[in-house]
Amino acid sequence: MNTTLHRLLPLAAIVALAACGQGTGTTDAGGEGDADAVAEDTVYTGSITVYQGVERDSAELCAVVAESYPPQCAGLPVTGWDWEAVEHEEASGVRWGTFVVTGTFDGKAFTVTGDPLTMDEIDLADHPELQYTEPEIGDPAEDLGAAELEAFGTELAEQFPSLVFGSFPDEASGVLVTDVLLVSPELEAYAAEHFPEDAVAFAPVLRPVEE
């Protein structure tokens, strides 16, 4: 069966970045498992596809979806998800839908802390946090070429496979723009430790809820 990969960004999808280089789909959090480095009390929100395959034990958050029918994806495990509480699509034992989700991240899984909403249940004018915004581009501490930036993207995808789903070098600014499900404290710390200052800019699907 031929499939097409579809990237979902916050609210998405319509204002997508031109990206390349997708992270590997897996539920292994890789470098994300250091609980001491993760601020579990940070609450994130955003719109994203929630998916559960026939052989999966839990639902997953998916930023990259293969447009087969039913769709296919592998993403970040979700705890506290109740399919019976939300309207969703189902085919051949696969369940999925696009929802506004709110919850926390412990380095391995996303825990739902608020009632998920379908896109039909909200007025986008009342939710500016769901609109796509360009990532903040800083002034890199070093002049970097496309090959170096692409290597950074490969490394991030390998270290954080359940968070990083795409990246591309913005050669005009010398910055790697990296599409991520969310920016965990450990992901941010890893980039700060391993790459030149301001060499990586993150574009998250889920963002911290402002108090």
Short mmCIF file of C-alpha atoms in Angstrom, two decimals:
data_model
loop_
_atom_site.label_atom_id
_atom_site.label_comp_id
_atom_site.label_asym_id
_atom_site.label_seq_id
_atom_site.Cartn_x
_atom_site.Cartn_y
_atom_site.Cartn_z
CA MET A 1 0.00 0.00 0.00
CA ASN A 2 1.36 3.42 -0.92
CA THR A 3 1.38 5.93 1.89
CA THR A 4 2.10 9.62 2.18
CA LEU A 5 3.72 11.19 5.22
CA HIS A 6 1.81 14.14 6.62
CA ARG A 7 3.33 16.51 9.19
CA LEU A 8 1.10 18.12 11.79
CA LEU A 9 2.12 21.39 13.39
CA PRO A 10 0.24 23.33 16.01
CA LEU A 11 -3.08 23.95 14.66
CA ALA A 12 -1.69 23.22 12.24
CA ALA A 13 -0.82 21.89 9.51
CA ILE A 14 -1.79 24.56 7.15
CA VAL A 15 1.16 26.79 7.87
CA ALA A 16 3.80 24.07 7.83
CA LEU A 17 7.50 24.73 7.66
CA ALA A 18 9.32 23.32 4.67
CA ALA A 19 11.19 20.64 6.53
CA CYS A 20 13.23 17.60 5.82
CA GLY A 21 14.85 14.82 7.81
CA GLN A 22 12.24 13.16 10.01
CA GLY A 23 13.07 11.64 13.38
CA THR A 24 12.73 7.92 13.78
CA GLY A 25 9.34 6.72 14.97
CA THR A 26 9.68 4.85 18.23
CA THR A 27 8.31 4.81 21.71
CA ASP A 28 11.80 4.56 23.19
CA ALA A 29 12.47 7.96 24.70
CA GLY A 30 16.23 7.55 24.20
CA GLY A 31 18.04 10.40 25.90
CA GLU A 32 14.84 11.65 27.48
CA GLY A 33 14.70 9.28 30.43
CA ASP A 34 16.66 11.20 33.08
CA ALA A 35 13.84 11.99 35.49
CA ASP A 36 15.99 14.40 37.49
CA ALA A 37 16.43 16.60 34.44
CA VAL A 38 12.76 16.75 33.53
CA ALA A 39 10.39 19.29 35.04
CA GLU A 40 7.35 17.07 35.41
CA ASP A 41 5.22 19.95 36.69
CA THR A 42 5.44 21.83 33.38
CA VAL A 43 2.05 21.68 31.66
CA TYR A 44 2.01 21.65 27.86
CA THR A 45 -0.85 22.18 25.42
CA GLY A 46 -1.40 22.09 21.68
CA SER A 47 -3.29 20.38 18.86
CA ILE A 48 -2.00 17.06 17.60
CA THR A 49 -3.05 13.66 16.27
CA VAL A 50 -3.68 11.02 18.93
CA TYR A 51 -3.39 7.47 17.58
CA GLN A 52 -3.58 3.91 18.80
CA GLY A 53 -2.72 0.96 16.58
CA VAL A 54 -4.07 -2.56 16.93
CA GLU A 55 -0.99 -3.91 18.68
CA ARG A 56 -0.26 -0.83 20.81
CA ASP A 57 -0.83 -0.90 24.56
CA SER A 58 -1.50 2.83 24.76
CA ALA A 59 -2.39 5.84 22.67
CA GLU A 60 0.41 7.94 21.19
CA LEU A 61 0.94 11.56 20.14
CA CYS A 62 1.94 11.68 16.48
CA ALA A 63 3.41 14.62 14.61
CA VAL A 64 4.12 12.61 11.44
CA VAL A 65 1.27 10.49 10.09
CA ALA A 66 1.28 8.20 7.05
CA GLU A 67 -1.88 9.00 5.11
CA SER A 68 -2.91 5.41 4.48
CA TYR A 69 -6.29 4.18 5.65
CA PRO A 70 -6.28 3.61 8.48
CA PRO A 71 -3.33 5.95 9.07
CA GLN A 72 -0.04 4.76 10.53
CA CYS A 73 2.34 6.45 12.93
CA ALA A 74 4.61 5.96 15.92
CA GLY A 75 4.98 8.65 18.53
CA LEU A 76 5.09 9.60 22.19
CA PRO A 77 3.13 7.28 24.55
CA VAL A 78 0.15 8.83 26.32
CA THR A 79 -1.11 7.87 29.76
CA GLY A 80 -4.57 8.72 31.04
CA TRP A 81 -6.17 8.67 27.59
CA ASP A 82 -9.78 7.42 27.33
CA TRP A 83 -11.05 6.80 23.81
CA GLU A 84 -14.58 6.33 25.15
CA ALA A 85 -14.59 9.95 26.35
CA VAL A 86 -13.84 11.54 22.96
CA GLU A 87 -15.24 11.41 19.45
CA HIS A 88 -12.74 9.75 17.15
CA GLU A 89 -12.34 7.75 13.97
CA GLU A 90 -11.83 4.01 13.94
CA ALA A 91 -11.03 1.47 11.24
CA SER A 92 -9.59 -2.05 11.36
CA GLY A 93 -9.04 -1.73 15.09
CA VAL A 94 -7.08 1.52 14.75
CA ARG A 95 -8.29 4.64 16.58
CA TRP A 96 -7.25 8.21 15.87
CA GLY A 97 -8.28 11.86 15.86
CA THR A 98 -6.93 15.40 16.12
CA PHE A 99 -7.33 16.95 19.55
CA VAL A 100 -6.23 19.83 21.71
CA VAL A 101 -4.39 18.05 24.52
CA THR A 102 -3.06 19.31 27.84
CA GLY A 103 -0.67 17.45 30.09
CA THR A 104 2.79 16.87 31.51
CA PHE A 105 5.87 15.01 30.27
CA ASP A 106 8.01 12.84 32.57
CA GLY A 107 10.74 12.09 30.07
CA LYS A 108 9.08 8.92 28.79
CA ALA A 109 5.36 9.57 28.34
CA PHE A 110 2.82 12.38 28.08
CA THR A 111 0.24 12.31 30.88
CA VAL A 112 -3.12 13.91 30.13
CA THR A 113 -4.14 16.34 32.88
CA GLY A 114 -7.09 18.08 31.23
CA ASP A 115 -10.06 17.08 29.13
CA PRO A 116 -9.06 16.80 25.46
CA LEU A 117 -11.04 18.87 22.97
CA THR A 118 -11.84 18.23 19.33
CA MET A 119 -11.21 21.05 16.89
CA ASP A 120 -14.98 21.49 16.49
CA GLU A 121 -15.29 22.34 20.17
CA ILE A 122 -13.10 25.44 20.18
CA ASP A 123 -13.02 28.90 18.62
CA LEU A 124 -9.49 29.47 17.39
CA ALA A 125 -9.82 33.19 18.01
CA ASP A 126 -9.95 32.38 21.73
CA HIS A 127 -6.82 30.21 21.62
CA PRO A 128 -3.82 32.14 20.26
CA GLU A 129 -1.53 29.56 21.87
CA LEU A 130 -2.69 27.06 19.25
CA GLN A 131 -1.66 29.23 16.31
CA TYR A 132 1.61 28.45 14.60
CA THR A 133 4.37 30.94 15.36
CA GLU A 134 7.80 31.11 13.82
CA PRO A 135 10.58 29.94 16.16
CA GLU A 136 12.81 32.58 17.65
CA ILE A 137 16.02 32.78 15.65
CA GLY A 138 19.06 33.95 17.61
CA ASP A 139 22.54 35.00 16.54
CA PRO A 140 24.67 31.83 16.47
CA ALA A 141 27.97 31.96 18.32
CA GLU A 142 29.69 30.30 15.34
CA ASP A 143 29.32 30.43 11.57
CA LEU A 144 27.96 27.04 10.56
CA GLY A 145 27.33 25.48 7.17
CA ALA A 146 24.38 23.36 6.08
CA ALA A 147 26.26 20.08 6.52
CA GLU A 148 27.17 20.91 10.12
CA LEU A 149 23.61 21.94 10.92
CA GLU A 150 22.18 18.81 9.33
CA ALA A 151 24.54 16.74 11.49
CA PHE A 152 23.11 18.49 14.57
CA GLY A 153 19.61 17.52 13.39
CA THR A 154 20.60 13.89 12.94
CA GLU A 155 22.12 13.81 16.42
CA LEU A 156 19.03 15.32 18.03
CA ALA A 157 16.74 12.85 16.25
CA GLU A 158 18.90 9.96 17.46
CA GLN A 159 19.06 11.20 21.05
CA PHE A 160 15.40 12.26 21.32
CA PRO A 161 13.50 10.08 18.82
CA SER A 162 10.09 10.50 20.43
CA LEU A 163 10.36 14.30 20.50
CA VAL A 164 12.21 15.33 17.33
CA PHE A 165 10.37 14.73 14.05
CA GLY A 166 12.09 17.00 11.54
CA SER A 167 14.70 19.69 11.00
CA PHE A 168 16.22 21.84 8.31
CA PRO A 169 19.14 24.28 8.15
CA ASP A 170 18.20 27.93 7.73
CA GLU A 171 21.33 28.90 5.88
CA ALA A 172 20.48 32.60 5.87
CA SER A 173 20.74 32.71 9.67
CA GLY A 174 23.08 29.75 10.19
CA VAL A 175 20.55 28.06 12.47
CA LEU A 176 19.05 24.57 12.54
CA VAL A 177 15.25 24.85 12.82
CA THR A 178 14.06 21.71 14.60
CA ASP A 179 10.45 20.53 14.72
CA VAL A 180 9.64 18.87 18.04
CA LEU A 181 6.59 17.62 19.90
CA LEU A 182 7.65 19.70 22.90
CA VAL A 183 10.81 21.24 24.31
CA SER A 184 11.64 19.31 27.46
CA PRO A 185 14.21 20.71 29.89
CA GLU A 186 16.55 17.86 29.00
CA LEU A 187 16.27 18.50 25.26
CA GLU A 188 17.02 22.17 25.83
CA ALA A 189 19.96 21.33 28.09
CA TYR A 190 21.36 18.84 25.58
CA ALA A 191 21.34 21.42 22.80
CA ALA A 192 23.00 23.99 25.06
CA GLU A 193 25.74 21.55 26.06
CA HIS A 194 26.51 19.98 22.68
CA PHE A 195 25.99 22.75 20.12
CA PRO A 196 27.14 26.37 19.77
CA GLU A 197 24.91 28.93 21.45
CA ASP A 198 21.79 29.79 19.43
CA ALA A 199 22.70 27.28 16.70
CA VAL A 200 19.42 25.39 17.21
CA ALA A 201 15.91 26.88 17.25
CA PHE A 202 13.00 24.68 18.32
CA ALA A 203 9.52 24.78 16.77
CA PRO A 204 7.29 22.85 19.22
CA VAL A 205 3.82 21.45 18.62
CA LEU A 206 3.00 21.51 22.34
CA ARG A 207 4.00 24.57 24.31
CA PRO A 208 4.04 25.34 28.04
CA VAL A 209 0.79 26.72 29.39
CA GLU A 210 1.33 30.28 30.52
CA GLU A 211 0.22 30.98 34.05
#
